[in-house]
Short mmCIF file of C-alpha atoms in Angstrom, two decimals:
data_model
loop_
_atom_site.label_atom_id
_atom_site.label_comp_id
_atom_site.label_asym_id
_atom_site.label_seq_id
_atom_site.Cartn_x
_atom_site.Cartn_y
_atom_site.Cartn_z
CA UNK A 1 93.52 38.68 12.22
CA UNK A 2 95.91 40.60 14.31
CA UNK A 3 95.21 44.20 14.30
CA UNK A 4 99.04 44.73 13.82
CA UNK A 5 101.66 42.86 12.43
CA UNK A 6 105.00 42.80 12.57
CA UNK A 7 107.75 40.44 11.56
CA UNK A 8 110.30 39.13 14.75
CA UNK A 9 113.18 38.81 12.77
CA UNK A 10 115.99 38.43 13.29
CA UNK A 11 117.02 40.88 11.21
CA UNK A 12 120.78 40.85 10.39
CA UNK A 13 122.77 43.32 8.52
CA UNK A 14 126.26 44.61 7.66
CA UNK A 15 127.40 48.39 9.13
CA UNK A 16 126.47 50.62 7.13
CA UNK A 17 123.55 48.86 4.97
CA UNK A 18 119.88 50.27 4.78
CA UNK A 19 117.91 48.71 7.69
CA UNK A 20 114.17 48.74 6.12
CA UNK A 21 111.41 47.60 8.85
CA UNK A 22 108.12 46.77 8.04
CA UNK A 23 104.42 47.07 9.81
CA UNK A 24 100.91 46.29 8.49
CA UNK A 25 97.58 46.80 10.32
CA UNK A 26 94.21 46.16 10.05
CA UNK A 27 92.36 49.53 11.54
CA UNK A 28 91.98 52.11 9.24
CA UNK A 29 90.76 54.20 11.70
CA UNK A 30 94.33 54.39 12.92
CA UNK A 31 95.72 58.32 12.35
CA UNK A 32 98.75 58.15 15.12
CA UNK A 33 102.23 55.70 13.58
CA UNK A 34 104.84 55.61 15.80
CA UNK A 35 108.37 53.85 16.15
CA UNK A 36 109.65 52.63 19.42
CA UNK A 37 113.41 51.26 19.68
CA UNK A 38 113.97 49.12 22.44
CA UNK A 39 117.06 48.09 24.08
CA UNK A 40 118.00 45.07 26.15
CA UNK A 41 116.91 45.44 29.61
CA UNK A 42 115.33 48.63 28.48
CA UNK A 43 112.22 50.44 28.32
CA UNK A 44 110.63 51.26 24.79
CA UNK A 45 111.90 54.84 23.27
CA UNK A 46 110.21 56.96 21.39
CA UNK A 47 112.06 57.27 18.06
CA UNK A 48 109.50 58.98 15.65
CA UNK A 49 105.79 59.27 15.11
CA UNK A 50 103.56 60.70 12.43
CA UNK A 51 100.16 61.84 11.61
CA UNK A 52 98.26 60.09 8.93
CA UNK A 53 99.82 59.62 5.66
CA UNK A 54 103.29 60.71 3.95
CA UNK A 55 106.77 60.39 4.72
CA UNK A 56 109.12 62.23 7.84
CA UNK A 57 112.88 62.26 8.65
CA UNK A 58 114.79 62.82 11.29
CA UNK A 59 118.90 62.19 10.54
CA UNK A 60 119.57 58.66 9.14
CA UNK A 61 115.84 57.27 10.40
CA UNK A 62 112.73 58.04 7.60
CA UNK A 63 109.51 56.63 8.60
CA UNK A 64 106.77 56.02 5.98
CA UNK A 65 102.54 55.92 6.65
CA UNK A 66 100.86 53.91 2.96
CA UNK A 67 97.49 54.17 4.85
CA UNK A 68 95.75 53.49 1.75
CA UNK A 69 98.20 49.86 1.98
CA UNK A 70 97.58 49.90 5.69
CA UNK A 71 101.17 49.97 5.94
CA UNK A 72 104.50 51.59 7.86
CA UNK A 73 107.91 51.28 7.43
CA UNK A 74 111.24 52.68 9.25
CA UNK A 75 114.08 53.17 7.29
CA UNK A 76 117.54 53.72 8.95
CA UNK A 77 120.74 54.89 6.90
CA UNK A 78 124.07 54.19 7.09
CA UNK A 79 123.50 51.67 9.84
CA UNK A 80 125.53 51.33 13.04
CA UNK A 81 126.07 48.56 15.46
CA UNK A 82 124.86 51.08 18.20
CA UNK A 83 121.49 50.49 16.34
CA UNK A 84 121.04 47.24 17.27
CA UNK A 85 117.80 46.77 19.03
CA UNK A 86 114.48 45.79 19.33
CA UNK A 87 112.11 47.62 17.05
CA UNK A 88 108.10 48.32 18.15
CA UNK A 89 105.78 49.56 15.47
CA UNK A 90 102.68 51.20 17.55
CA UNK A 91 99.51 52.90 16.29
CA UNK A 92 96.60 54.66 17.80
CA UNK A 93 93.67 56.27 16.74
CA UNK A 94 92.28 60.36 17.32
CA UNK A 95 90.92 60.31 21.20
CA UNK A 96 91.54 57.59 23.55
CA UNK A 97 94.66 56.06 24.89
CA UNK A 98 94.52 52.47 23.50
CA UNK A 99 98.19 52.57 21.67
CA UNK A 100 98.42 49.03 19.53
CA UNK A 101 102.09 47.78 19.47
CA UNK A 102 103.15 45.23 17.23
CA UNK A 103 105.51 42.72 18.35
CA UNK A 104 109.22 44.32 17.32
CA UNK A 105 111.41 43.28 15.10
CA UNK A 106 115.24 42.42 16.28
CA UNK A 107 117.63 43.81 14.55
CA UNK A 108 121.58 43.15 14.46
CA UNK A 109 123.72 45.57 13.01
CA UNK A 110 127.60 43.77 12.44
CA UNK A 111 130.09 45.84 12.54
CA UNK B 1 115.74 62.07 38.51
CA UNK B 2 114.56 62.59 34.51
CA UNK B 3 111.60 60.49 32.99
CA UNK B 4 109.92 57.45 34.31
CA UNK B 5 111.49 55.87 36.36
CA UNK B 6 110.41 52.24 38.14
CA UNK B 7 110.93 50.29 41.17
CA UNK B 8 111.74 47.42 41.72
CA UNK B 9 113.90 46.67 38.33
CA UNK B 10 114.07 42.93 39.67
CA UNK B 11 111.56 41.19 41.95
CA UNK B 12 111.21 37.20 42.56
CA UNK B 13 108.16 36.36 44.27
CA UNK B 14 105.90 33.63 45.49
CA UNK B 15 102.62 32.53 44.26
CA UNK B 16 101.37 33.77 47.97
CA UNK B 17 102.99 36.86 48.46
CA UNK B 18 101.64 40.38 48.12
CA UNK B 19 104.27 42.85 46.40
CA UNK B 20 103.82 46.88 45.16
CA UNK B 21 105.42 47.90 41.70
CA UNK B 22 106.14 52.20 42.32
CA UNK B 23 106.06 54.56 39.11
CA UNK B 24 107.03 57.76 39.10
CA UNK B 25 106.85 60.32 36.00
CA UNK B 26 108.86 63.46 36.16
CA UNK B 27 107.51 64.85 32.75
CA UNK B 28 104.22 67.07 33.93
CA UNK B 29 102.17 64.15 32.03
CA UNK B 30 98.66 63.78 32.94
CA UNK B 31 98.26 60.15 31.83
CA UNK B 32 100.01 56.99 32.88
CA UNK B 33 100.15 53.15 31.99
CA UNK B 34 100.61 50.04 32.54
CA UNK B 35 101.68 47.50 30.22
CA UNK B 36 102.90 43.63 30.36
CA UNK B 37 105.77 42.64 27.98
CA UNK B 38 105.93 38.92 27.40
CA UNK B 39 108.65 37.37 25.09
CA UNK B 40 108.21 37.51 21.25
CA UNK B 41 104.70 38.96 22.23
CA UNK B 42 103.29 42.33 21.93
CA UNK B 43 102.93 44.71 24.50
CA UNK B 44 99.41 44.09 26.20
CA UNK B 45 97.95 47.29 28.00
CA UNK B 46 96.76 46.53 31.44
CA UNK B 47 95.42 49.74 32.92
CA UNK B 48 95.63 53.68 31.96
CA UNK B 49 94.93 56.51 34.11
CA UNK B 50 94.12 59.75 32.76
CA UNK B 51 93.99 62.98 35.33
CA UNK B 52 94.14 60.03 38.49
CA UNK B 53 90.63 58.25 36.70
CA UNK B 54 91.56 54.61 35.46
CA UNK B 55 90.02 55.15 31.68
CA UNK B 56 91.03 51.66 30.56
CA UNK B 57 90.88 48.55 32.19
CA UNK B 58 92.02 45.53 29.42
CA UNK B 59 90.30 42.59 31.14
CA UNK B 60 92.80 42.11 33.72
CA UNK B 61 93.12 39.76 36.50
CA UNK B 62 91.89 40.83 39.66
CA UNK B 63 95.42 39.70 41.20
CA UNK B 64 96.37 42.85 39.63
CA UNK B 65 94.93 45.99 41.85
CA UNK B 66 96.35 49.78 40.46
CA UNK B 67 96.17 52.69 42.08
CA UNK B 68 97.15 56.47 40.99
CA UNK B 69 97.25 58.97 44.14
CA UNK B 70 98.20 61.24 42.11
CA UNK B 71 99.20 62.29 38.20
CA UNK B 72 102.75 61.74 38.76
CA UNK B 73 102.78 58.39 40.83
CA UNK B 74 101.06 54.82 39.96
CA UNK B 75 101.56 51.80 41.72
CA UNK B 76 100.76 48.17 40.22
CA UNK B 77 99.44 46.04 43.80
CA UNK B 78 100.29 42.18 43.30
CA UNK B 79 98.82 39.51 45.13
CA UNK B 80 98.22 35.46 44.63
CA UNK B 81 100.03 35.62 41.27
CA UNK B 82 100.66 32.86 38.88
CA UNK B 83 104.04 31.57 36.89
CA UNK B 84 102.24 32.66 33.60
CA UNK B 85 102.39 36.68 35.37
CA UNK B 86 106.00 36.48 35.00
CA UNK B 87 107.02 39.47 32.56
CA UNK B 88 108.39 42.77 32.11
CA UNK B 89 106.40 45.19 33.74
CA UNK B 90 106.29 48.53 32.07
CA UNK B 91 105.24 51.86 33.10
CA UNK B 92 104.64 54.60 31.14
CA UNK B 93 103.26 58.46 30.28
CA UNK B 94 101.97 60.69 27.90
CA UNK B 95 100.27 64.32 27.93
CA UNK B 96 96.42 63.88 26.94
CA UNK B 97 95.03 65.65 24.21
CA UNK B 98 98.54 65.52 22.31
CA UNK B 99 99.54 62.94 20.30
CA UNK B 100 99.57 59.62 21.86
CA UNK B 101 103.33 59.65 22.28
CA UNK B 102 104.14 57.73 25.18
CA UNK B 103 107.28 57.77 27.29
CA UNK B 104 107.92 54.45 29.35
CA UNK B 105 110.21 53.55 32.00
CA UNK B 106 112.84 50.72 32.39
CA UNK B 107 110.60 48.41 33.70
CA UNK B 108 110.18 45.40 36.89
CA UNK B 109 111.51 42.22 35.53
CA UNK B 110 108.94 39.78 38.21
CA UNK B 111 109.47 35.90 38.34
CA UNK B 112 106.90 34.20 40.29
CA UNK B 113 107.95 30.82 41.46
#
């Protein structure tokens, strides 16, 4: 079992719709979530990240930590074709610098 | 020049030739990466240094050879490298002892032929 997974996509969506993306894991000993977007030709950005559990927002992007699911999830608002990009769940635990990414989704937004 | 930045962005190379992938971090980090991006695969760590120690090696080929002089500069030292080594090469930093937030650069595209 992979200790992250993440669903490729293509993910495909009309401007303005609710984007939700998904992660699960295997690691409970996980604490760090993050959210990397990724752009063609790009590096990985940093979009978000959160400590254990609960919920955080930052303009249209909400990201969500179920650890007792073993599960993240980034939600973006009002979507915008400038969002289309490549999106990297990561995860790491307290100590250490072994960061597990998954393996992005792709995401299209149509305007 | 802001953030991590990486040279080459392109490089084509033989199976015989000896090349040098430059990092450089302009963020005060004290820890920096290495990472291989292959298509629809995850990104594999090859190689962190923490305060100029390598702290992780991830089983990697010795065709691969890093080498941090100093906290804000890594280099990734090719030689003898295979098809299968073609990727995106990604750099990247974070601050120890803060979350593990990590800031990467643009990356080397490398073919080998």
């Amino acid at each position: 079992q992979k200790e992250v997974e993440q669903d490729p996509g293509p993910l495909s969506v009309p401007e303005g719709a609710i984007v939700s993306l998904n992660c699960t894991y295997s690691n409970s000993a996980f604490q760090y979530f993050m959210w990397y977007r990724q752009y063609s030709r790009k590096g990985p950005e940093l979009l978000m990240y959160t400590y254990s559990s609960g919920n955080k927002e930052d303009g249209r992007f909400t990201a969500q930590v179920d650890k007792s699911s073993k599960y993240i999830s980034l939600f973006i608002r009002d979507s915008q074709p400038s969002d289309s990009a490549t999106y990297l769940c990561a995860m790491s635990h307290t100590g250490g610098f072994k960061t597990i990414f998954g393996a992005g989704t792709r995401l299209f937004v149509k305007a | 020049e802001t953030g991590v930045t990486q040279t080459p962005r392109h490089l084509v190379m033989g199976m015989t030739n000896k090349k040098s992938l430059k990092c450089e971090q302009h963020l005060g980090h004290n820890a920096m990466y290495w990472y291989k991006q292959s298509a629809k695969k995850p990104l594999e760590l090859m190689f962190v240094y923490s305060l100029e120690e390598r702290v992780e090696n991830n089983s990697v080929p010795s065709r691969f050879s890093p080498e941090c002089p100093n906290s804000s500069h890594l280099f990734l030292h090719l030689h003898t490298l295979q098809p299968e080594d073609s990727a995106l090469y990604l750099c990247a930093s974070s601050q120890d002892g803060g979350p593990d937030t990590q800031y990467f650069g643009p990356g080397t595209r490398l073919t080998v032929l």
